[in-house]
XYZ file of C-alpha atoms in Angstrom:
293
model
C 1.881 19.468 -19.567
C 2.308 19.412 -15.817
C -0.898 17.927 -14.920
C -0.529 15.314 -17.700
C 2.771 13.577 -16.848
C 2.029 13.554 -12.910
C -1.580 12.226 -14.155
C 0.305 9.149 -16.085
C 2.548 8.961 -12.932
C -0.360 8.384 -10.817
C -2.010 6.052 -13.230
C 1.201 4.127 -14.027
C 1.912 3.512 -9.958
C -1.945 2.531 -9.453
C -2.364 0.446 -12.492
C 0.554 -2.146 -11.409
C -1.173 -3.347 -7.857
C -4.605 -2.816 -9.807
C -3.761 -5.523 -12.566
C -2.210 -7.760 -10.388
C -5.083 -7.934 -8.345
C -7.693 -8.250 -10.645
C -5.247 -11.272 -12.804
C -5.637 -12.820 -9.396
C -9.604 -12.681 -9.433
C -9.298 -13.941 -13.103
C -7.485 -16.851 -12.362
C -4.412 -15.791 -14.937
C -0.592 -14.880 -14.654
C -0.212 -11.506 -12.809
C 1.868 -10.840 -16.120
C -1.068 -10.911 -18.550
C -2.630 -8.635 -16.529
C 0.496 -5.981 -16.470
C 1.049 -6.612 -20.029
C -2.836 -6.315 -21.296
C -3.056 -3.233 -19.059
C 0.288 -1.689 -20.750
C -0.750 -2.384 -24.489
C -4.257 -1.569 -23.912
C -3.083 1.910 -22.189
C -0.920 1.919 -25.358
C -3.250 1.391 -27.773
C -6.145 3.983 -26.297
C -3.449 6.817 -25.921
C -2.375 6.576 -29.699
C -5.729 6.110 -30.995
C -7.266 8.521 -29.290
C -10.195 7.590 -26.494
C -12.937 9.302 -24.642
C -13.408 10.197 -20.728
C -14.979 7.144 -18.732
C -13.504 4.827 -21.567
C -11.924 1.876 -19.579
C -8.504 1.580 -20.867
C -7.297 -0.664 -18.222
C -7.990 -4.416 -16.113
C -11.732 -4.026 -15.628
C -13.029 -5.788 -12.043
C -16.321 -7.109 -14.015
C -14.882 -8.483 -16.740
C -12.257 -10.052 -14.617
C -14.757 -11.956 -12.700
C -16.625 -13.369 -15.553
C -12.967 -14.577 -17.461
C -12.662 -16.653 -14.227
C -15.669 -18.352 -15.034
C -13.212 -19.903 -17.756
C -10.190 -20.741 -15.941
C -12.609 -22.027 -12.645
C -12.312 -25.635 -12.540
C -16.318 -25.495 -12.016
C -16.353 -23.775 -15.354
C -17.382 -24.566 -18.934
C -13.582 -25.528 -19.609
C -13.193 -27.999 -16.503
C -12.086 -31.047 -18.788
C -9.198 -28.800 -19.943
C -5.735 -27.959 -18.311
C -4.956 -24.406 -17.092
C -2.530 -23.598 -19.977
C -5.383 -24.428 -22.557
C -7.910 -22.657 -20.904
C -5.797 -19.699 -21.123
C -5.931 -20.009 -24.524
C -9.976 -20.188 -24.629
C -9.328 -16.858 -22.783
C -7.340 -15.113 -25.824
C -10.079 -16.533 -27.995
C -13.042 -15.444 -26.042
C -11.655 -11.997 -25.554
C -11.096 -11.832 -29.452
C -14.703 -12.367 -30.337
C -15.844 -9.867 -27.448
C -13.758 -7.654 -29.174
C -15.278 -7.836 -32.691
C -18.894 -8.127 -30.852
C -18.113 -4.549 -29.710
C -16.960 -2.916 -32.335
C -20.175 -4.073 -34.159
C -21.614 -2.528 -31.322
C -20.232 0.528 -32.144
C -20.607 0.334 -35.705
C -24.107 0.133 -35.363
C -24.494 2.558 -32.197
C -26.507 0.479 -30.397
C -24.980 2.962 -26.873
C -28.225 4.774 -28.082
C -29.901 2.018 -25.739
C -28.286 2.903 -22.594
C -30.987 6.422 -22.880
C -33.845 3.988 -22.055
C -32.055 2.145 -18.751
C -34.224 3.276 -15.898
C -32.157 4.879 -13.104
C -32.982 2.111 -10.833
C -31.441 -0.613 -13.368
C -28.256 1.414 -12.883
C -28.199 1.357 -9.229
C -28.886 -2.452 -9.255
C -25.995 -3.156 -11.918
C -23.256 -1.184 -9.896
C -24.676 -3.193 -6.556
C -24.559 -6.456 -8.363
C -21.407 -5.704 -9.734
C -19.795 -4.809 -6.418
C -20.828 -7.900 -4.788
C -19.937 -10.103 -7.470
C -16.238 -8.489 -7.126
C -16.355 -8.809 -3.748
C -17.261 -12.573 -3.315
C -14.442 -13.029 -5.733
C -11.697 -11.873 -3.826
C -12.789 -14.138 -1.100
C -10.290 -16.524 -2.570
C -7.489 -14.487 -1.163
C -8.595 -16.242 2.239
C -7.297 -19.523 1.022
C -3.729 -20.717 1.921
C -1.275 -21.122 -0.864
C -0.390 -24.553 -1.511
C 3.128 -25.876 -2.347
C 4.634 -25.081 -5.916
C 4.987 -28.224 -7.921
C 6.989 -26.353 -10.540
C 10.054 -28.090 -10.935
C 9.194 -31.442 -9.485
C 7.787 -33.410 -12.612
C 4.027 -33.711 -10.535
C 1.402 -33.102 -12.372
C -1.768 -31.883 -11.390
C -5.509 -32.190 -11.951
C -7.604 -29.043 -12.605
C -11.229 -29.483 -12.623
C -12.342 -33.133 -14.329
C -8.459 -32.730 -16.768
C -5.801 -34.990 -15.292
C -2.105 -35.411 -16.187
C -1.885 -31.379 -16.375
C 1.478 -29.475 -16.615
C 1.908 -27.819 -13.414
C 1.344 -23.857 -13.263
C 2.809 -20.934 -11.150
C -0.078 -18.718 -10.926
C -3.134 -18.014 -8.632
C -6.008 -20.365 -10.685
C -4.178 -23.183 -8.873
C -2.528 -21.487 -6.240
C -5.532 -22.023 -3.586
C -6.434 -25.060 -1.075
C -7.762 -24.901 2.270
C -9.556 -22.067 3.737
C -8.257 -19.574 6.189
C -10.020 -20.048 9.644
C -10.434 -17.826 12.862
C -7.796 -19.951 14.541
C -5.077 -18.369 12.045
C -3.384 -15.724 12.743
C -2.866 -14.781 9.270
C -6.732 -14.393 9.150
C -6.477 -11.533 11.565
C -3.970 -10.201 9.973
C -5.071 -10.010 7.121
C -8.444 -8.212 8.126
C -6.511 -5.481 9.832
C -4.674 -5.108 5.937
C -8.169 -4.877 4.756
C -9.637 -2.752 6.963
C -6.593 0.097 6.822
C -6.810 0.570 3.224
C -10.576 0.933 3.314
C -9.941 3.280 5.685
C -7.707 5.001 3.671
C -9.797 5.090 0.537
C -12.716 6.014 2.565
C -12.025 9.080 4.798
C -8.680 10.215 2.763
C -10.833 12.220 0.563
C -12.743 13.697 3.193
C -9.949 15.611 4.850
C -10.413 19.244 4.378
C -8.567 22.047 2.488
C -5.696 22.783 3.601
C -3.735 25.967 3.430
C -0.084 26.198 2.025
C 1.932 28.256 4.858
C 3.426 31.202 3.103
C 1.123 31.199 0.196
C -2.752 31.850 -0.656
C -2.662 28.642 -2.167
C -4.713 25.901 -0.590
C -4.715 22.284 -1.319
C -6.692 18.833 -1.235
C -4.490 16.106 0.354
C -6.669 13.388 -1.533
C -5.688 15.658 -4.819
C -2.001 15.061 -4.123
C -1.930 11.609 -2.762
C -4.472 9.053 -4.194
C -6.245 7.547 -1.856
C -5.491 3.714 -3.379
C -1.646 4.094 -3.372
C -1.491 5.486 0.284
C -3.803 2.748 1.538
C -1.730 0.425 -0.340
C 1.985 2.022 0.752
C 0.437 1.706 4.266
C -0.317 -1.692 4.192
C 3.395 -2.345 3.060
C 4.866 -0.543 5.798
C 2.443 -2.657 8.220
C 3.442 -5.793 6.361
C 7.191 -5.645 6.251
C 7.591 -2.744 9.449
C 5.642 -4.431 12.158
C 4.507 -7.743 11.236
C 7.236 -9.107 9.746
C 9.947 -6.922 11.070
C 8.765 -6.184 15.145
C 6.022 -9.221 15.541
C 8.188 -11.850 13.097
C 4.664 -12.882 11.424
C 3.523 -12.493 7.833
C 0.529 -12.714 5.415
C 0.340 -14.058 2.150
C 2.130 -11.787 -0.466
C 2.230 -11.767 -4.076
C 5.329 -13.651 -5.153
C 3.680 -16.616 -2.721
C 1.064 -16.967 -5.213
C 2.643 -16.115 -8.400
C 6.257 -14.893 -9.593
C 6.192 -11.289 -11.210
C 8.429 -12.120 -13.863
C 9.270 -13.401 -16.785
C 9.643 -12.866 -20.988
C 7.039 -10.054 -22.515
C 4.406 -12.625 -23.911
C 5.007 -13.460 -27.575
C 2.419 -12.926 -30.458
C 0.520 -15.460 -30.918
C -3.302 -17.038 -32.572
C -5.142 -18.579 -30.102
C -3.808 -21.973 -29.769
C -7.783 -23.568 -30.154
C -9.265 -25.490 -32.524
C -10.646 -22.391 -34.914
C -12.852 -25.203 -37.024
C -14.538 -26.955 -34.424
C -17.949 -25.732 -33.474
C -17.442 -26.566 -29.873
C -15.392 -24.108 -29.432
C -17.456 -21.127 -31.006
C -20.683 -22.608 -28.582
C -18.259 -22.748 -25.673
C -16.845 -19.146 -26.006
C -19.212 -17.064 -27.649
C -21.402 -16.553 -24.929
C -18.608 -15.453 -22.952
C -17.685 -13.089 -25.350
C -21.331 -11.676 -25.595
C -21.763 -11.158 -21.702
C -18.091 -9.530 -21.550
C -19.002 -7.535 -24.585
C -22.347 -6.569 -22.728
C -21.166 -5.684 -19.886
C -17.992 -3.732 -21.141
C -20.424 -1.640 -22.997
C -23.051 -1.003 -20.043
C -19.519 -0.144 -17.810
C -18.267 2.132 -19.912
C -21.589 3.788 -20.946
C -22.731 4.193 -17.488
């Protein structure tokens, strides 16, 4: 049970920054990503899963969900709070479709997918996820919460201000801004750790015949995040008196647990299904293919 406990602790630690990051990619509040990951992980543990099954936030799905939350998407005439309800509605039907696919054993069709299609899928996925994260190079705009001011979201006007990433970005950082270079330092450091830590050779434990591989004890993603925090708070803010945008500058990670409720959309209106079902089908297909591959 020791290995299960250590694995669970490692995954739990890593899921926090991952859930927050993918929440920003999707354009939803970080608490939604955190609680969603928690409940999904608990359900998968209780009901039973399988090796390789995705039971947490997935970058591929977050990119598609962002289409719903985007001002350029099919819901640009809705305020962000309303778009979030359509996200719940869309994900509900995505789950229904995946259950149907499981019952019909459609995963058998993956055997007919060529190796080149596999490579194309993963490469395209990496490009899409990477492109979506370019939004982090935008400057956070002032928080309107509590001022009584109303926002414009897409073509919707008079919207209640929100305090999460979908409406927290304004102008792009430029190479003339020092924050740009500081963020690039973070990116290079974290990517270097993730790339090269697994390549550190096996180390012999002094006084014993045992050997250990550093990457098996210290997950590269966790080491990269911790090192980035040390650089930000110990060097940038502590010694140089400069800073980069952190999570709390974009959205607070605090609040009450989400309440169980039925998505607040018009279930009897065909327009709701016409807008959401195509996205649900895309999410269903991506989720199934990603899990199978």
